[in-house]
């Protein structure tokens, strides 16, 4: 029996639809990408297939929802050559190097350099002018001490983590969710999102790069982004703080939701990692298709694990860069498997009910 590299799980309505009809690109109305830093390298092969072949000839609009690395991945869509842009992002990110003990300023400066090369001004213009791929990024606007830098920020983080442990909705006392959306989108699929204070801002030539930088500005690791044009004044940070892997109402999506993910679990917010009872499931997301690596895939990786940010500290640069490239290369096995299942219509036999 051939090794299965990809696990495909779906909520009940998505599962029934695939069982009865298979899967086509027109079935998908929302593509989702989570926070997770370099974990996304195992998904780059899937991105190449989706951005190039699967959605390459799409005529109708496709909504995109991302935070942090997910938003950065999807910024390849709408560029003139999305596959080449995705590969550029993977190369730039995987080959980043820092001094022995980089501070927040150094890491932020490197992120800005990467952004300038990955998303030149012409690419911003191209993305905003086209209407097939409609970006939606979640960024948090900080309140109180969470807006501070340095040690004072830590007190805000501890307080917000404590509040979240009691009730997730209490995160709203510390952070406001801001959805930056493509000018061609009214972001109507988000209309039921009432769990946290939520505002909207339209993406523009003036704020595109700042908003993208902000959605990946990890607290204590990168500097916050101040006063983004077209949005309320304040300090903005990583959207994964509130929406790490998402726990949002997708009933407003008029079709299926495709979610390539690097983790078997879907963790709602950044502070929920250690709260095992807080997990999103297919029972809550009946129209979602979740694509994840199998354990066999992970076991075949160097070190039997998916890349993560700790690799910066735990590995020499040459070792880390080689390992991350191996993760990118192996990720293409998942893409090849998905392509085969869709092309032969055997995807009906491989989808599992996600409960």
Coordinates of C-alpha atoms in Angstrom, one line a residue:
X1 CA 0.0 0.0 0.0
X2 CA 1.3 3.5 -0.9
X3 CA 2.2 5.8 1.9
X4 CA -0.4 8.4 2.7
X5 CA 1.2 11.7 3.2
X6 CA -2.0 13.8 3.4
X7 CA -4.9 13.6 5.7
X8 CA -8.2 15.1 4.5
X9 CA -10.9 15.7 7.0
X10 CA -14.2 17.6 6.5
X11 CA -17.1 18.8 8.5
X12 CA -20.4 17.1 7.8
X13 CA -21.8 19.2 5.0
X14 CA -18.4 19.3 3.2
X15 CA -17.9 15.6 3.7
X16 CA -21.3 14.8 2.2
X17 CA -20.7 17.0 -0.8
X18 CA -17.3 15.5 -1.5
X19 CA -18.7 12.0 -1.1
X20 CA -21.5 12.8 -3.6
X21 CA -19.8 15.1 -6.0
X22 CA -16.0 15.0 -5.6
X23 CA -14.2 18.3 -5.4
X24 CA -13.7 21.1 -7.8
X25 CA -12.1 24.6 -7.4
X26 CA -15.5 26.3 -7.9
X27 CA -16.8 24.5 -4.7
X28 CA -14.3 26.6 -2.7
X29 CA -15.3 30.1 -1.7
X30 CA -12.8 30.7 1.2
X31 CA -9.2 29.7 1.5
X32 CA -7.8 29.9 5.1
X33 CA -4.2 30.2 6.3
X34 CA -3.1 30.1 10.0
X35 CA -0.3 31.7 12.0
X36 CA 2.6 29.5 12.8
X37 CA 5.9 30.9 11.5
X38 CA 8.1 28.4 9.7
X39 CA 5.6 25.6 10.2
X40 CA 4.2 26.7 6.9
X41 CA 7.2 25.3 4.9
X42 CA 5.5 21.9 4.8
X43 CA 2.5 23.5 3.1
X44 CA 4.5 25.3 0.4
X45 CA 4.0 22.4 -2.0
X46 CA 0.3 22.6 -1.5
X47 CA 0.4 26.3 -2.1
X48 CA 2.3 25.8 -5.4
X49 CA -0.4 23.4 -6.5
X50 CA -3.4 25.5 -5.3
X51 CA -2.0 28.9 -6.5
X52 CA -0.9 27.5 -9.8
X53 CA -2.9 24.6 -11.1
X54 CA -6.0 24.3 -8.9
X55 CA -7.0 28.0 -8.8
X56 CA -5.0 29.1 -11.7
X57 CA -7.9 29.5 -14.2
X58 CA -10.4 30.6 -11.6
X59 CA -12.9 33.2 -13.0
X60 CA -15.0 33.9 -9.9
X61 CA -13.7 35.7 -6.7
X62 CA -12.1 33.6 -4.1
X63 CA -11.9 35.1 -0.5
X64 CA -8.7 34.6 1.4
X65 CA -8.4 34.7 5.2
X66 CA -5.0 34.8 6.9
X67 CA -3.1 35.8 10.0
X68 CA 0.6 36.1 10.3
X69 CA 2.4 33.5 8.1
X70 CA -1.0 32.6 6.6
X71 CA -1.5 36.2 5.4
X72 CA 2.1 36.4 4.1
X73 CA 1.7 33.1 2.2
X74 CA -1.5 34.3 0.5
X75 CA 0.1 37.6 -0.5
X76 CA 1.5 35.7 -3.5
X77 CA -2.0 35.4 -4.9
X78 CA -2.9 38.4 -7.1
X79 CA 0.7 38.9 -8.1
X80 CA 1.5 38.3 -11.7
X81 CA 3.1 34.9 -11.1
X82 CA 1.7 33.5 -7.7
X83 CA 3.8 30.4 -7.8
X84 CA 7.1 32.2 -8.4
X85 CA 6.1 34.7 -5.6
X86 CA 5.4 31.8 -3.2
X87 CA 8.7 30.2 -4.0
X88 CA 10.4 33.6 -3.4
X89 CA 8.8 34.0 0.0
X90 CA 9.9 30.5 1.0
X91 CA 13.5 31.2 -0.1
X92 CA 13.7 34.6 1.6
X93 CA 12.2 33.3 4.8
X94 CA 14.1 30.1 5.0
X95 CA 17.5 31.8 4.4
X96 CA 17.1 34.6 7.0
X97 CA 20.0 34.8 9.4
X98 CA 20.6 37.0 12.5
X99 CA 23.4 37.9 14.9
X100 CA 24.0 35.5 17.8
X101 CA 21.6 37.3 20.1
X102 CA 19.2 39.4 17.9
X103 CA 17.0 42.0 19.6
X104 CA 13.6 43.1 18.6
X105 CA 14.9 45.9 16.4
X106 CA 17.1 43.6 14.4
X107 CA 14.4 41.0 13.8
X108 CA 11.9 43.8 12.8
X109 CA 14.4 45.3 10.4
X110 CA 15.0 41.9 8.7
X111 CA 11.2 41.4 8.4
X112 CA 10.9 44.8 6.6
X113 CA 13.7 43.9 4.2
X114 CA 12.1 40.6 3.4
X115 CA 8.7 42.3 2.9
X116 CA 10.2 44.9 0.5
X117 CA 11.7 42.1 -1.7
X118 CA 8.7 39.8 -1.6
X119 CA 6.1 42.5 -2.2
X120 CA 7.5 45.4 -4.3
X121 CA 5.3 48.4 -4.9
X122 CA 4.2 47.0 -8.3
X123 CA 3.0 43.8 -6.7
X124 CA 0.8 45.8 -4.3
X125 CA -0.7 47.6 -7.2
X126 CA -1.3 44.3 -9.1
X127 CA -3.0 42.7 -6.0
X128 CA -5.3 45.6 -5.3
X129 CA -6.3 46.1 -9.0
X130 CA -7.3 42.5 -9.6
X131 CA -10.5 41.0 -8.1
X132 CA -10.2 37.3 -8.3
X133 CA -8.3 36.9 -5.1
X134 CA -9.7 39.0 -2.3
X135 CA -7.4 39.3 0.7
X136 CA -8.6 39.5 4.3
X137 CA -6.0 39.8 7.1
X138 CA -6.6 39.8 10.8
X139 CA -4.5 42.2 12.8
X140 CA -4.9 43.1 16.5
X141 CA -5.1 46.6 17.8
X142 CA -3.6 46.7 21.3
X143 CA -5.2 48.2 24.4
X144 CA -3.5 49.2 27.6
X145 CA -0.1 47.7 28.4
X146 CA -0.3 45.3 25.4
X147 CA 0.5 48.4 23.3
X148 CA 3.8 49.0 25.2
X149 CA 7.2 47.7 24.1
X150 CA 9.7 45.9 26.3
X151 CA 9.1 44.7 29.8
X152 CA 5.8 46.7 30.2
X153 CA 4.3 44.7 27.3
X154 CA 5.0 41.5 29.3
X155 CA 2.6 42.6 32.0
X156 CA -0.1 43.2 29.4
X157 CA 0.5 39.8 27.9
X158 CA 0.3 38.0 31.3
X159 CA -2.9 39.8 32.1
X160 CA -4.5 39.0 28.8
X161 CA -3.4 35.4 29.1
X162 CA -5.0 35.2 32.5
X163 CA -8.2 36.7 31.3
X164 CA -8.3 34.4 28.3
X165 CA -7.9 31.3 30.5
X166 CA -11.2 32.3 32.2
X167 CA -13.1 33.3 29.2
X168 CA -11.9 33.7 25.6
X169 CA -14.2 36.7 25.1
X170 CA -12.3 38.6 27.8
X171 CA -9.5 39.0 25.3
X172 CA -11.6 41.9 24.0
X173 CA -10.5 43.9 27.0
X174 CA -6.9 43.8 25.7
X175 CA -7.2 43.5 21.9
X176 CA -9.4 44.6 19.1
X177 CA -9.6 42.5 16.0
X178 CA -9.1 44.6 12.8
X179 CA -9.9 43.0 9.5
X180 CA -8.0 44.5 6.6
X181 CA -9.8 43.6 3.4
X182 CA -9.4 43.8 -0.3
X183 CA -11.1 46.9 -1.8
X184 CA -13.3 44.6 -4.0
X185 CA -14.6 42.7 -0.9
X186 CA -17.3 43.8 1.6
X187 CA -16.1 41.1 3.9
X188 CA -19.7 39.9 4.2
X189 CA -18.7 36.3 5.3
X190 CA -17.4 37.9 8.6
X191 CA -20.8 39.4 9.5
X192 CA -21.4 36.9 12.3
X193 CA -18.1 37.4 14.1
X194 CA -19.3 38.9 17.4
X195 CA -17.0 37.0 19.8
X196 CA -14.6 39.9 20.1
X197 CA -14.6 43.7 19.3
X198 CA -14.1 43.8 15.5
X199 CA -13.4 46.7 13.1
X200 CA -12.7 46.9 9.4
X201 CA -10.2 48.7 7.2
X202 CA -9.8 48.6 3.5
X203 CA -6.4 47.6 2.0
X204 CA -4.7 50.4 0.0
X205 CA -1.4 51.2 -1.6
X206 CA -0.6 53.3 1.5
X207 CA -1.3 50.6 4.1
X208 CA -0.8 47.2 2.4
X209 CA 2.7 46.6 3.6
X210 CA 2.2 48.0 7.0
X211 CA -0.9 45.8 7.6
X212 CA 1.0 42.7 6.3
X213 CA 3.9 43.5 8.6
X214 CA 1.6 44.0 11.5
X215 CA -0.3 40.7 11.1
X216 CA 3.1 38.9 11.6
X217 CA 4.4 41.2 14.4
X218 CA 4.7 38.6 17.2
X219 CA 4.6 40.2 20.6
X220 CA 8.0 40.6 22.2
X221 CA 9.7 39.3 19.0
X222 CA 8.9 42.2 16.6
X223 CA 8.0 45.8 17.2
X224 CA 4.4 46.7 16.9
X225 CA 3.3 48.7 13.9
X226 CA 2.0 52.2 14.8
X227 CA -0.9 54.1 13.3
X228 CA -1.6 52.2 10.1
X229 CA -3.2 54.5 7.5
X230 CA -6.9 54.0 7.0
X231 CA -7.3 52.3 10.4
X232 CA -7.9 53.6 13.9
X233 CA -4.7 55.0 15.5
X234 CA -2.8 52.7 17.8
X235 CA -0.3 49.9 18.0
X236 CA -1.0 46.8 15.9
X237 CA 0.4 43.3 16.4
X238 CA 0.1 39.7 15.2
X239 CA -3.4 38.6 14.3
X240 CA -2.7 35.2 15.8
X241 CA -3.0 36.6 19.3
X242 CA -6.8 36.5 18.9
X243 CA -7.1 34.1 15.9
X244 CA -4.1 31.7 15.9
X245 CA -5.8 28.8 14.0
X246 CA -9.3 30.4 14.1
X247 CA -12.5 29.6 15.9
X248 CA -14.7 31.8 13.8
X249 CA -18.3 31.4 12.4
X250 CA -18.0 30.4 8.8
X251 CA -21.7 30.1 8.2
X252 CA -21.6 33.3 6.1
X253 CA -19.4 31.6 3.5
X254 CA -21.6 30.6 0.5
X255 CA -19.7 27.5 -0.3
X256 CA -16.9 25.3 1.1
X257 CA -13.9 26.5 3.1
X258 CA -10.5 25.0 2.2
X259 CA -7.9 25.0 5.1
X260 CA -4.4 23.6 4.4
X261 CA -3.0 23.3 7.9
X262 CA 0.3 22.1 9.4
X263 CA -1.2 20.8 12.7
X264 CA -3.6 18.0 13.5
X265 CA -5.2 20.3 16.1
X266 CA -6.9 23.7 15.4
X267 CA -6.1 26.0 18.3
X268 CA -8.4 29.1 18.5
X269 CA -6.0 31.8 19.9
X270 CA -2.4 32.2 20.8
X271 CA -3.1 31.9 24.5
X272 CA -5.1 28.7 24.0
X273 CA -2.1 26.5 23.2
X274 CA -2.0 25.0 26.7
X275 CA -5.8 24.9 27.1
X276 CA -6.5 21.4 25.7
X277 CA -10.3 21.8 25.9
X278 CA -10.2 24.8 23.5
X279 CA -10.0 23.2 20.1
X280 CA -12.0 23.9 16.9
X281 CA -13.6 20.8 15.3
X282 CA -15.5 19.9 12.2
X283 CA -18.7 19.8 14.3
X284 CA -18.3 23.6 14.6
X285 CA -17.2 24.0 11.0
X286 CA -19.5 21.8 8.9
X287 CA -18.4 23.4 5.6
X288 CA -14.6 23.3 6.2
X289 CA -12.1 20.9 4.5
X290 CA -9.0 20.5 6.6
X291 CA -5.8 19.3 4.9
X292 CA -3.0 18.2 7.2
X293 CA 0.2 16.1 7.1
X294 CA -0.1 12.6 8.4
X295 CA 2.1 11.2 11.1
X296 CA 3.9 9.2 8.4
X297 CA 4.8 12.5 6.7
X298 CA 6.1 14.0 10.0
X299 CA 8.1 10.8 10.8
X300 CA 9.8 11.1 7.4
X301 CA 11.0 14.6 8.1
X302 CA 14.5 15.3 9.4
X303 CA 14.3 15.3 13.3
X304 CA 10.7 13.8 12.9
X305 CA 9.2 17.2 13.4
X306 CA 7.7 20.2 11.5
X307 CA 9.9 23.3 11.4
X308 CA 9.3 26.0 14.1
X309 CA 10.8 29.2 15.3
X310 CA 12.9 27.4 18.0
X311 CA 15.1 26.2 15.1
X312 CA 16.6 29.7 14.9
X313 CA 18.1 29.2 18.4
X314 CA 18.6 25.5 18.4
X315 CA 20.4 25.0 15.1
X316 CA 23.4 26.4 13.2
X317 CA 22.2 28.5 10.3
X318 CA 23.5 26.1 7.6
X319 CA 21.8 23.1 9.3
X320 CA 18.5 25.0 9.8
X321 CA 18.4 26.2 6.1
X322 CA 19.1 22.7 4.8
X323 CA 16.4 21.2 7.1
X324 CA 13.8 23.8 6.1
X325 CA 14.4 23.2 2.4
X326 CA 14.0 19.5 3.0
X327 CA 10.6 20.2 4.6
X328 CA 9.6 22.3 1.6
X329 CA 10.7 19.6 -0.8
X330 CA 8.8 16.8 1.2
X331 CA 5.7 19.0 1.3
X332 CA 5.3 18.4 -2.4
X333 CA 4.4 14.8 -1.7
X334 CA 1.2 16.1 -0.1
X335 CA 0.5 18.3 -3.1
X336 CA 1.1 15.4 -5.5
X337 CA -1.3 13.2 -3.5
X338 CA -4.0 15.8 -3.5
X339 CA -3.6 16.4 -7.2
X340 CA -3.9 12.7 -7.9
X341 CA -7.0 12.3 -5.7
X342 CA -8.8 15.2 -7.4
X343 CA -7.7 14.2 -10.9
X344 CA -8.9 10.6 -10.5
X345 CA -12.0 11.6 -8.4
X346 CA -10.7 9.2 -5.7
X347 CA -10.9 12.1 -3.2
X348 CA -14.3 10.7 -2.3
X349 CA -12.5 7.6 -0.9
X350 CA -10.0 9.6 1.1
X351 CA -12.1 12.2 2.9
X352 CA -12.8 11.5 6.5
X353 CA -15.6 12.9 8.6
X354 CA -14.2 15.5 11.0
X355 CA -16.0 15.5 14.3

